[in-house]
């Protein structure tokens, strides 16, 4: 949190965030965060960022793949069409029995790097439906100029997430360095013959993975990378689940 009033960076805003502001006791003295009535902010996302620590929990629910580009990121595929999350019900609630990614649970809070600074600062999306000014409903962020326990807990969650994100970046960088990531497309059909094609992502090449030297395998096992890779392989069997979800929605 910051004691200076300043806007968060406007360029290249992360997924879901449209009006992030640096948390500050003075302008946000009466700001409250209500329990979210729904997750409508995630309704148009067909993929959601993941950290490697979530791979095991999410492997049974969503295909886990990697984005293309010089800095691959891990994402869970939650939809087969643009602007459609298949794991929200008609009231925009995440379907019971399916894990909600930490990236979604973190909202409306986020760490952002401020211009001309080399540190991350806790911000909040003022555009979030459950962030309100005044009233008595919801959790205050500041009392008597000091962060409340709720604000401290939100900060702790973001700090933990940031550490996991850094570890995940190290993991994906190593996959890229060993040339293990390969582009992949999937073509799927439902029972009515409707076709769905997903592309623009990468997966771990299983043949190259199995050819890794023993010393690399041992090192990656100690670092937890092997667990994440195996979970990734398991998750790639979940494409039919997405077809079932979209059949349920379309009839």
PDB file of N, CA and C in Angstrom, residues 123-220:
ATOM      1  N   UNK A 123      -2.891  -2.405  -5.457  1.00  0.00           N
ATOM      2  CA  UNK A 123      -3.913  -1.571  -6.078  1.00  0.00           C
ATOM      3  C   UNK A 123      -5.262  -2.273  -5.984  1.00  0.00           C
ATOM      4  N   UNK A 124      -6.313  -1.521  -6.250  1.00  0.00           N
ATOM      5  CA  UNK A 124      -7.663  -2.063  -6.256  1.00  0.00           C
ATOM      6  C   UNK A 124      -8.391  -1.511  -7.476  1.00  0.00           C
ATOM      7  N   UNK A 125      -9.206  -2.344  -8.095  1.00  0.00           N
ATOM      8  CA  UNK A 125      -9.953  -1.911  -9.268  1.00  0.00           C
ATOM      9  C   UNK A 125     -11.217  -1.194  -8.812  1.00  0.00           C
ATOM     10  N   UNK A 126     -11.229   0.120  -8.973  1.00  0.00           N
ATOM     11  CA  UNK A 126     -12.384   0.900  -8.541  1.00  0.00           C
ATOM     12  C   UNK A 126     -13.610   0.622  -9.411  1.00  0.00           C
ATOM     13  N   UNK A 127     -13.404  -0.026 -10.560  1.00  0.00           N
ATOM     14  CA  UNK A 127     -14.544  -0.350 -11.424  1.00  0.00           C
ATOM     15  C   UNK A 127     -15.236  -1.634 -10.990  1.00  0.00           C
ATOM     16  N   UNK A 128     -14.680  -2.342 -10.015  1.00  0.00           N
ATOM     17  CA  UNK A 128     -15.286  -3.591  -9.562  1.00  0.00           C
ATOM     18  C   UNK A 128     -16.664  -3.326  -8.964  1.00  0.00           C
ATOM     19  N   UNK A 129     -17.608  -4.204  -9.255  1.00  0.00           N
ATOM     20  CA  UNK A 129     -18.987  -4.010  -8.810  1.00  0.00           C
ATOM     21  C   UNK A 129     -19.113  -4.050  -7.294  1.00  0.00           C
ATOM     22  N   UNK A 130     -18.219  -4.743  -6.617  1.00  0.00           N
ATOM     23  CA  UNK A 130     -18.327  -4.877  -5.163  1.00  0.00           C
ATOM     24  C   UNK A 130     -17.440  -3.910  -4.401  1.00  0.00           C
ATOM     25  N   UNK A 131     -16.845  -2.942  -5.090  1.00  0.00           N
ATOM     26  CA  UNK A 131     -16.060  -1.887  -4.431  1.00  0.00           C
ATOM     27  C   UNK A 131     -16.921  -0.632  -4.386  1.00  0.00           C
ATOM     28  N   UNK A 132     -17.247  -0.156  -3.175  1.00  0.00           N
ATOM     29  CA  UNK A 132     -18.172   0.968  -3.015  1.00  0.00           C
ATOM     30  C   UNK A 132     -17.572   2.028  -2.097  1.00  0.00           C
ATOM     31  N   UNK A 133     -18.098   3.215  -2.218  1.00  0.00           N
ATOM     32  CA  UNK A 133     -17.665   4.343  -1.388  1.00  0.00           C
ATOM     33  C   UNK A 133     -18.728   4.618  -0.345  1.00  0.00           C
ATOM     34  N   UNK A 134     -18.371   4.498   0.926  1.00  0.00           N
ATOM     35  CA  UNK A 134     -19.292   4.806   1.999  1.00  0.00           C
ATOM     36  C   UNK A 134     -20.290   3.696   2.272  1.00  0.00           C
ATOM     37  N   UNK A 135     -21.287   4.033   3.082  1.00  0.00           N
ATOM     38  CA  UNK A 135     -22.278   3.041   3.465  1.00  0.00           C
ATOM     39  C   UNK A 135     -21.775   2.180   4.612  1.00  0.00           C
ATOM     40  N   UNK A 136     -22.524   1.143   4.916  1.00  0.00           N
ATOM     41  CA  UNK A 136     -22.154   0.276   6.036  1.00  0.00           C
ATOM     42  C   UNK A 136     -21.945  -1.176   5.608  1.00  0.00           C
ATOM     43  N   UNK A 137     -22.195  -1.456   4.339  1.00  0.00           N
ATOM     44  CA  UNK A 137     -22.076  -2.832   3.862  1.00  0.00           C
ATOM     45  C   UNK A 137     -20.667  -3.088   3.330  1.00  0.00           C
ATOM     46  N   UNK A 138     -20.101  -4.210   3.703  1.00  0.00           N
ATOM     47  CA  UNK A 138     -18.780  -4.574   3.208  1.00  0.00           C
ATOM     48  C   UNK A 138     -17.675  -4.256   4.196  1.00  0.00           C
ATOM     49  N   UNK A 139     -16.447  -4.606   3.804  1.00  0.00           N
ATOM     50  CA  UNK A 139     -15.271  -4.446   4.657  1.00  0.00           C
ATOM     51  C   UNK A 139     -14.552  -3.135   4.362  1.00  0.00           C
ATOM     52  N   UNK A 140     -14.315  -2.364   5.424  1.00  0.00           N
ATOM     53  CA  UNK A 140     -13.491  -1.169   5.273  1.00  0.00           C
ATOM     54  C   UNK A 140     -12.048  -1.560   4.994  1.00  0.00           C
ATOM     55  N   UNK A 141     -11.343  -0.721   4.242  1.00  0.00           N
ATOM     56  CA  UNK A 141      -9.936  -0.953   3.956  1.00  0.00           C
ATOM     57  C   UNK A 141      -9.024  -0.184   4.902  1.00  0.00           C
ATOM     58  N   UNK A 142      -9.532   0.930   5.438  1.00  0.00           N
ATOM     59  CA  UNK A 142      -8.738   1.752   6.362  1.00  0.00           C
ATOM     60  C   UNK A 142      -9.612   2.217   7.521  1.00  0.00           C
ATOM     61  N   UNK A 143      -9.018   2.264   8.688  1.00  0.00           N
ATOM     62  CA  UNK A 143      -9.646   2.843   9.875  1.00  0.00           C
ATOM     63  C   UNK A 143      -8.608   3.669  10.603  1.00  0.00           C
ATOM     64  N   UNK A 144      -8.967   4.930  10.871  1.00  0.00           N
ATOM     65  CA  UNK A 144      -8.040   5.857  11.537  1.00  0.00           C
ATOM     66  C   UNK A 144      -6.714   5.955  10.793  1.00  0.00           C
ATOM     67  N   UNK A 145      -6.815   5.902   9.474  1.00  0.00           N
ATOM     68  CA  UNK A 145      -5.625   6.057   8.651  1.00  0.00           C
ATOM     69  C   UNK A 145      -4.752   4.827   8.527  1.00  0.00           C
ATOM     70  N   UNK A 146      -5.170   3.720   9.128  1.00  0.00           N
ATOM     71  CA  UNK A 146      -4.368   2.492   9.104  1.00  0.00           C
ATOM     72  C   UNK A 146      -5.124   1.368   8.385  1.00  0.00           C
ATOM     73  N   UNK A 147      -4.396   0.476   7.718  1.00  0.00           N
ATOM     74  CA  UNK A 147      -5.058  -0.642   7.037  1.00  0.00           C
ATOM     75  C   UNK A 147      -5.801  -1.527   8.028  1.00  0.00           C
ATOM     76  N   UNK A 148      -6.988  -1.974   7.644  1.00  0.00           N
ATOM     77  CA  UNK A 148      -7.765  -2.892   8.477  1.00  0.00           C
ATOM     78  C   UNK A 148      -7.193  -4.310   8.328  1.00  0.00           C
ATOM     79  N   UNK A 149      -7.696  -5.223   9.154  1.00  0.00           N
ATOM     80  CA  UNK A 149      -7.261  -6.611   9.049  1.00  0.00           C
ATOM     81  C   UNK A 149      -7.641  -7.193   7.686  1.00  0.00           C
ATOM     82  N   UNK A 150      -8.778  -6.753   7.156  1.00  0.00           N
ATOM     83  CA  UNK A 150      -9.190  -7.205   5.828  1.00  0.00           C
ATOM     84  C   UNK A 150      -8.189  -6.747   4.785  1.00  0.00           C
ATOM     85  N   UNK A 151      -7.763  -5.498   4.865  1.00  0.00           N
ATOM     86  CA  UNK A 151      -6.780  -4.982   3.904  1.00  0.00           C
ATOM     87  C   UNK A 151      -5.451  -5.716   4.039  1.00  0.00           C
ATOM     88  N   UNK A 152      -5.053  -6.015   5.274  1.00  0.00           N
ATOM     89  CA  UNK A 152      -3.800  -6.746   5.491  1.00  0.00           C
ATOM     90  C   UNK A 152      -3.887  -8.157   4.923  1.00  0.00           C
ATOM     91  N   UNK A 153      -5.045  -8.790   5.093  1.00  0.00           N
ATOM     92  CA  UNK A 153      -5.226 -10.136   4.558  1.00  0.00           C
ATOM     93  C   UNK A 153      -5.207 -10.114   3.024  1.00  0.00           C
ATOM     94  N   UNK A 154      -5.794  -9.080   2.433  1.00  0.00           N
ATOM     95  CA  UNK A 154      -5.786  -8.945   0.981  1.00  0.00           C
ATOM     96  C   UNK A 154      -4.364  -8.731   0.476  1.00  0.00           C
ATOM     97  N   UNK A 155      -3.596  -7.936   1.197  1.00  0.00           N
ATOM     98  CA  UNK A 155      -2.198  -7.714   0.851  1.00  0.00           C
ATOM     99  C   UNK A 155      -1.412  -9.020   0.937  1.00  0.00           C
ATOM    100  N   UNK A 156      -1.637  -9.783   2.002  1.00  0.00           N
ATOM    101  CA  UNK A 156      -0.927 -11.051   2.184  1.00  0.00           C
ATOM    102  C   UNK A 156      -1.248 -12.025   1.048  1.00  0.00           C
ATOM    103  N   UNK A 157      -2.519 -12.064   0.635  1.00  0.00           N
ATOM    104  CA  UNK A 157      -2.911 -12.945  -0.471  1.00  0.00           C
ATOM    105  C   UNK A 157      -2.188 -12.539  -1.747  1.00  0.00           C
ATOM    106  N   UNK A 158      -2.132 -11.243  -2.017  1.00  0.00           N
ATOM    107  CA  UNK A 158      -1.460 -10.757  -3.232  1.00  0.00           C
ATOM    108  C   UNK A 158       0.037 -11.019  -3.171  1.00  0.00           C
ATOM    109  N   UNK A 159       0.629 -10.882  -1.986  1.00  0.00           N
ATOM    110  CA  UNK A 159       2.057 -11.164  -1.837  1.00  0.00           C
ATOM    111  C   UNK A 159       2.343 -12.642  -2.116  1.00  0.00           C
ATOM    112  N   UNK A 160       1.510 -13.517  -1.563  1.00  0.00           N
ATOM    113  CA  UNK A 160       1.695 -14.953  -1.786  1.00  0.00           C
ATOM    114  C   UNK A 160       1.519 -15.287  -3.268  1.00  0.00           C
ATOM    115  N   UNK A 161       0.512 -14.678  -3.880  1.00  0.00           N
ATOM    116  CA  UNK A 161       0.274 -14.924  -5.303  1.00  0.00           C
ATOM    117  C   UNK A 161       1.463 -14.448  -6.138  1.00  0.00           C
ATOM    118  N   UNK A 162       2.020 -13.295  -5.779  1.00  0.00           N
ATOM    119  CA  UNK A 162       3.148 -12.748  -6.537  1.00  0.00           C
ATOM    120  C   UNK A 162       4.357 -13.679  -6.470  1.00  0.00           C
ATOM    121  N   UNK A 163       4.608 -14.259  -5.303  1.00  0.00           N
ATOM    122  CA  UNK A 163       5.719 -15.207  -5.167  1.00  0.00           C
ATOM    123  C   UNK A 163       5.489 -16.427  -6.051  1.00  0.00           C
ATOM    124  N   UNK A 164       4.240 -16.915  -6.067  1.00  0.00           N
ATOM    125  CA  UNK A 164       3.916 -18.072  -6.912  1.00  0.00           C
ATOM    126  C   UNK A 164       4.034 -17.712  -8.395  1.00  0.00           C
ATOM    127  N   UNK A 165       3.676 -16.470  -8.733  1.00  0.00           N
ATOM    128  CA  UNK A 165       3.777 -16.025 -10.120  1.00  0.00           C
ATOM    129  C   UNK A 165       5.236 -15.971 -10.562  1.00  0.00           C
ATOM    130  N   UNK A 166       6.106 -15.479  -9.696  1.00  0.00           N
ATOM    131  CA  UNK A 166       7.538 -15.416 -10.015  1.00  0.00           C
ATOM    132  C   UNK A 166       8.092 -16.824 -10.221  1.00  0.00           C
ATOM    133  N   UNK A 167       7.693 -17.756  -9.353  1.00  0.00           N
ATOM    134  CA  UNK A 167       8.134 -19.147  -9.493  1.00  0.00           C
ATOM    135  C   UNK A 167       7.619 -19.753 -10.796  1.00  0.00           C
ATOM    136  N   UNK A 168       6.405 -19.419 -11.168  1.00  0.00           N
ATOM    137  CA  UNK A 168       5.822 -19.939 -12.407  1.00  0.00           C
ATOM    138  C   UNK A 168       6.547 -19.389 -13.620  1.00  0.00           C
ATOM    139  N   UNK A 169       6.921 -18.125 -13.570  1.00  0.00           N
ATOM    140  CA  UNK A 169       7.680 -17.541 -14.676  1.00  0.00           C
ATOM    141  C   UNK A 169       9.021 -18.241 -14.848  1.00  0.00           C
ATOM    142  N   UNK A 170       9.677 -18.564 -13.729  1.00  0.00           N
ATOM    143  CA  UNK A 170      10.942 -19.301 -13.796  1.00  0.00           C
ATOM    144  C   UNK A 170      10.718 -20.673 -14.437  1.00  0.00           C
ATOM    145  N   UNK A 171       9.614 -21.308 -14.084  1.00  0.00           N
ATOM    146  CA  UNK A 171       9.263 -22.622 -14.622  1.00  0.00           C
ATOM    147  C   UNK A 171       9.047 -22.551 -16.139  1.00  0.00           C
ATOM    148  N   UNK A 172       8.244 -21.601 -16.596  1.00  0.00           N
ATOM    149  CA  UNK A 172       7.959 -21.510 -18.031  1.00  0.00           C
ATOM    150  C   UNK A 172       9.192 -21.083 -18.820  1.00  0.00           C
ATOM    151  N   UNK A 173      10.043 -20.246 -18.221  1.00  0.00           N
ATOM    152  CA  UNK A 173      11.276 -19.850 -18.896  1.00  0.00           C
ATOM    153  C   UNK A 173      12.188 -21.049 -19.120  1.00  0.00           C
ATOM    154  N   UNK A 174      12.250 -21.937 -18.135  1.00  0.00           N
ATOM    155  CA  UNK A 174      13.086 -23.131 -18.277  1.00  0.00           C
ATOM    156  C   UNK A 174      12.518 -24.063 -19.349  1.00  0.00           C
ATOM    157  N   UNK A 175      11.190 -24.190 -19.396  1.00  0.00           N
ATOM    158  CA  UNK A 175      10.583 -24.994 -20.456  1.00  0.00           C
ATOM    159  C   UNK A 175      10.970 -24.449 -21.831  1.00  0.00           C
ATOM    160  N   UNK A 176      10.930 -23.123 -21.966  1.00  0.00           N
ATOM    161  CA  UNK A 176      11.283 -22.501 -23.245  1.00  0.00           C
ATOM    162  C   UNK A 176      12.766 -22.681 -23.554  1.00  0.00           C
ATOM    163  N   UNK A 177      13.603 -22.539 -22.537  1.00  0.00           N
ATOM    164  CA  UNK A 177      15.050 -22.683 -22.744  1.00  0.00           C
ATOM    165  C   UNK A 177      15.416 -24.082 -23.226  1.00  0.00           C
ATOM    166  N   UNK A 178      14.685 -25.090 -22.757  1.00  0.00           N
ATOM    167  CA  UNK A 178      14.937 -26.471 -23.173  1.00  0.00           C
ATOM    168  C   UNK A 178      14.147 -26.843 -24.432  1.00  0.00           C
ATOM    169  N   UNK A 179      13.514 -25.848 -25.055  1.00  0.00           N
ATOM    170  CA  UNK A 179      12.786 -26.037 -26.306  1.00  0.00           C
ATOM    171  C   UNK A 179      11.706 -27.115 -26.178  1.00  0.00           C
ATOM    172  N   UNK A 180      11.025 -27.108 -25.038  1.00  0.00           N
ATOM    173  CA  UNK A 180       9.998 -28.118 -24.786  1.00  0.00           C
ATOM    174  C   UNK A 180       8.603 -27.678 -25.208  1.00  0.00           C
ATOM    175  N   UNK A 181       8.407 -26.390 -25.423  1.00  0.00           N
ATOM    176  CA  UNK A 181       7.076 -25.893 -25.759  1.00  0.00           C
ATOM    177  C   UNK A 181       6.878 -25.873 -27.265  1.00  0.00           C
ATOM    178  N   UNK A 182       5.757 -26.444 -27.709  1.00  0.00           N
ATOM    179  CA  UNK A 182       5.455 -26.509 -29.140  1.00  0.00           C
ATOM    180  C   UNK A 182       4.039 -25.996 -29.375  1.00  0.00           C
ATOM    181  N   UNK A 183       3.796 -25.322 -30.506  1.00  0.00           N
ATOM    182  CA  UNK A 183       2.440 -24.840 -30.817  1.00  0.00           C
ATOM    183  C   UNK A 183       1.477 -26.006 -30.985  1.00  0.00           C
ATOM    184  N   UNK A 184       0.230 -25.762 -30.608  1.00  0.00           N
ATOM    185  CA  UNK A 184      -0.767 -26.833 -30.712  1.00  0.00           C
ATOM    186  C   UNK A 184      -2.129 -26.217 -31.051  1.00  0.00           C
ATOM    187  N   UNK A 185      -2.889 -26.906 -31.865  1.00  0.00           N
ATOM    188  CA  UNK A 185      -4.291 -26.584 -32.141  1.00  0.00           C
ATOM    189  C   UNK A 185      -5.131 -27.794 -31.769  1.00  0.00           C
ATOM    190  N   UNK A 186      -6.360 -27.568 -31.383  1.00  0.00           N
ATOM    191  CA  UNK A 186      -7.269 -28.690 -31.150  1.00  0.00           C
ATOM    192  C   UNK A 186      -8.545 -28.444 -31.947  1.00  0.00           C
ATOM    193  N   UNK A 187      -9.071 -29.518 -32.496  1.00  0.00           N
ATOM    194  CA  UNK A 187     -10.338 -29.468 -33.218  1.00  0.00           C
ATOM    195  C   UNK A 187     -11.301 -30.428 -32.545  1.00  0.00           C
ATOM    196  N   UNK A 188     -12.437 -29.910 -32.127  1.00  0.00           N
ATOM    197  CA  UNK A 188     -13.396 -30.692 -31.350  1.00  0.00           C
ATOM    198  C   UNK A 188     -14.780 -30.614 -31.994  1.00  0.00           C
ATOM    199  N   UNK A 189     -15.584 -31.655 -31.762  1.00  0.00           N
ATOM    200  CA  UNK A 189     -16.972 -31.651 -32.229  1.00  0.00           C
ATOM    201  C   UNK A 189     -17.878 -32.155 -31.118  1.00  0.00           C
ATOM    202  N   UNK A 190     -19.078 -31.566 -31.054  1.00  0.00           N
ATOM    203  CA  UNK A 190     -20.035 -32.068 -30.080  1.00  0.00           C
ATOM    204  C   UNK A 190     -20.965 -33.077 -30.749  1.00  0.00           C
ATOM    205  N   UNK A 191     -21.914 -33.576 -29.995  1.00  0.00           N
ATOM    206  CA  UNK A 191     -22.775 -34.649 -30.498  1.00  0.00           C
ATOM    207  C   UNK A 191     -23.649 -34.212 -31.677  1.00  0.00           C
ATOM    208  N   UNK A 192     -23.850 -32.915 -31.805  1.00  0.00           N
ATOM    209  CA  UNK A 192     -24.660 -32.410 -32.922  1.00  0.00           C
ATOM    210  C   UNK A 192     -23.805 -32.022 -34.121  1.00  0.00           C
ATOM    211  N   UNK A 193     -22.514 -32.319 -34.037  1.00  0.00           N
ATOM    212  CA  UNK A 193     -21.629 -32.046 -35.163  1.00  0.00           C
ATOM    213  C   UNK A 193     -21.085 -30.635 -35.216  1.00  0.00           C
ATOM    214  N   UNK A 194     -21.388 -29.826 -34.219  1.00  0.00           N
ATOM    215  CA  UNK A 194     -20.846 -28.470 -34.194  1.00  0.00           C
ATOM    216  C   UNK A 194     -19.347 -28.538 -33.924  1.00  0.00           C
ATOM    217  N   UNK A 195     -18.570 -27.798 -34.696  1.00  0.00           N
ATOM    218  CA  UNK A 195     -17.111 -27.869 -34.608  1.00  0.00           C
ATOM    219  C   UNK A 195     -16.549 -26.674 -33.837  1.00  0.00           C
ATOM    220  N   UNK A 196     -15.503 -26.949 -33.081  1.00  0.00           N
ATOM    221  CA  UNK A 196     -14.817 -25.909 -32.308  1.00  0.00           C
ATOM    222  C   UNK A 196     -13.315 -26.080 -32.500  1.00  0.00           C
ATOM    223  N   UNK A 197     -12.644 -24.997 -32.787  1.00  0.00           N
ATOM    224  CA  UNK A 197     -11.195 -25.028 -32.991  1.00  0.00           C
ATOM    225  C   UNK A 197     -10.537 -24.045 -32.038  1.00  0.00           C
ATOM    226  N   UNK A 198      -9.532 -24.528 -31.342  1.00  0.00           N
ATOM    227  CA  UNK A 198      -8.753 -23.670 -30.447  1.00  0.00           C
ATOM    228  C   UNK A 198      -7.304 -23.694 -30.900  1.00  0.00           C
ATOM    229  N   UNK A 199      -6.680 -22.532 -30.957  1.00  0.00           N
ATOM    230  CA  UNK A 199      -5.286 -22.444 -31.362  1.00  0.00           C
ATOM    231  C   UNK A 199      -4.591 -21.296 -30.661  1.00  0.00           C
ATOM    232  N   UNK A 200      -3.360 -21.034 -31.070  1.00  0.00           N
ATOM    233  CA  UNK A 200      -2.624 -19.918 -30.502  1.00  0.00           C
ATOM    234  C   UNK A 200      -2.025 -20.197 -29.146  1.00  0.00           C
ATOM    235  N   UNK A 201      -1.839 -21.479 -28.806  1.00  0.00           N
ATOM    236  CA  UNK A 201      -1.240 -21.812 -27.514  1.00  0.00           C
ATOM    237  C   UNK A 201      -0.152 -22.857 -27.702  1.00  0.00           C
ATOM    238  N   UNK A 202       0.544 -23.169 -26.626  1.00  0.00           N
ATOM    239  CA  UNK A 202       1.624 -24.137 -26.654  1.00  0.00           C
ATOM    240  C   UNK A 202       1.413 -25.200 -25.586  1.00  0.00           C
ATOM    241  N   UNK A 203       2.011 -26.365 -25.820  1.00  0.00           N
ATOM    242  CA  UNK A 203       2.009 -27.448 -24.835  1.00  0.00           C
ATOM    243  C   UNK A 203       3.427 -28.005 -24.743  1.00  0.00           C
ATOM    244  N   UNK A 204       3.677 -28.791 -23.715  1.00  0.00           N
ATOM    245  CA  UNK A 204       4.971 -29.446 -23.572  1.00  0.00           C
ATOM    246  C   UNK A 204       5.041 -30.624 -24.535  1.00  0.00           C
ATOM    247  N   UNK A 205       6.112 -30.691 -25.302  1.00  0.00           N
ATOM    248  CA  UNK A 205       6.338 -31.800 -26.211  1.00  0.00           C
ATOM    249  C   UNK A 205       6.730 -33.033 -25.394  1.00  0.00           C
ATOM    250  N   UNK A 206       5.846 -34.021 -25.377  1.00  0.00           N
ATOM    251  CA  UNK A 206       6.069 -35.180 -24.513  1.00  0.00           C
ATOM    252  C   UNK A 206       7.296 -35.985 -24.936  1.00  0.00           C
ATOM    253  N   UNK A 207       7.562 -36.069 -26.225  1.00  0.00           N
ATOM    254  CA  UNK A 207       8.717 -36.830 -26.702  1.00  0.00           C
ATOM    255  C   UNK A 207      10.021 -36.196 -26.218  1.00  0.00           C
ATOM    256  N   UNK A 208      10.122 -34.864 -26.365  1.00  0.00           N
ATOM    257  CA  UNK A 208      11.318 -34.168 -25.891  1.00  0.00           C
ATOM    258  C   UNK A 208      11.424 -34.237 -24.369  1.00  0.00           C
ATOM    259  N   UNK A 209      10.286 -34.175 -23.716  1.00  0.00           N
ATOM    260  CA  UNK A 209      10.285 -34.256 -22.255  1.00  0.00           C
ATOM    261  C   UNK A 209      10.858 -35.589 -21.782  1.00  0.00           C
ATOM    262  N   UNK A 210      10.462 -36.680 -22.419  1.00  0.00           N
ATOM    263  CA  UNK A 210      10.927 -38.006 -22.020  1.00  0.00           C
ATOM    264  C   UNK A 210      12.411 -38.213 -22.335  1.00  0.00           C
ATOM    265  N   UNK A 211      12.963 -37.367 -23.202  1.00  0.00           N
ATOM    266  CA  UNK A 211      14.373 -37.489 -23.567  1.00  0.00           C
ATOM    267  C   UNK A 211      15.285 -36.615 -22.700  1.00  0.00           C
ATOM    268  N   UNK A 212      14.743 -35.954 -21.706  1.00  0.00           N
ATOM    269  CA  UNK A 212      15.568 -35.102 -20.849  1.00  0.00           C
ATOM    270  C   UNK A 212      16.624 -35.932 -20.118  1.00  0.00           C
ATOM    271  N   UNK A 213      17.823 -35.385 -19.936  1.00  0.00           N
ATOM    272  CA  UNK A 213      18.869 -36.097 -19.194  1.00  0.00           C
ATOM    273  C   UNK A 213      18.456 -36.340 -17.751  1.00  0.00           C
ATOM    274  N   UNK A 214      19.014 -37.393 -17.160  1.00  0.00           N
ATOM    275  CA  UNK A 214      18.644 -37.771 -15.797  1.00  0.00           C
ATOM    276  C   UNK A 214      18.928 -36.660 -14.791  1.00  0.00           C
ATOM    277  N   UNK A 215      20.039 -35.929 -14.986  1.00  0.00           N
ATOM    278  CA  UNK A 215      20.373 -34.879 -14.021  1.00  0.00           C
ATOM    279  C   UNK A 215      19.355 -33.746 -14.059  1.00  0.00           C
ATOM    280  N   UNK A 216      18.809 -33.467 -15.263  1.00  0.00           N
ATOM    281  CA  UNK A 216      17.777 -32.434 -15.390  1.00  0.00           C
ATOM    282  C   UNK A 216      16.488 -32.909 -14.720  1.00  0.00           C
ATOM    283  N   UNK A 217      16.137 -34.166 -14.946  1.00  0.00           N
ATOM    284  CA  UNK A 217      14.927 -34.728 -14.333  1.00  0.00           C
ATOM    285  C   UNK A 217      15.022 -34.654 -12.812  1.00  0.00           C
ATOM    286  N   UNK A 218      16.172 -35.017 -12.257  1.00  0.00           N
ATOM    287  CA  UNK A 218      16.353 -34.971 -10.807  1.00  0.00           C
ATOM    288  C   UNK A 218      16.240 -33.545 -10.286  1.00  0.00           C
ATOM    289  N   UNK A 219      16.883 -32.610 -10.973  1.00  0.00           N
ATOM    290  CA  UNK A 219      16.827 -31.200 -10.562  1.00  0.00           C
ATOM    291  C   UNK A 219      15.403 -30.677 -10.614  1.00  0.00           C
ATOM    292  N   UNK A 220      14.690 -30.989 -11.687  1.00  0.00           N
ATOM    293  CA  UNK A 220      13.317 -30.499 -11.838  1.00  0.00           C
ATOM    294  C   UNK A 220      12.379 -31.160 -10.834  1.00  0.00           C
TER     295      UNK A 220
END
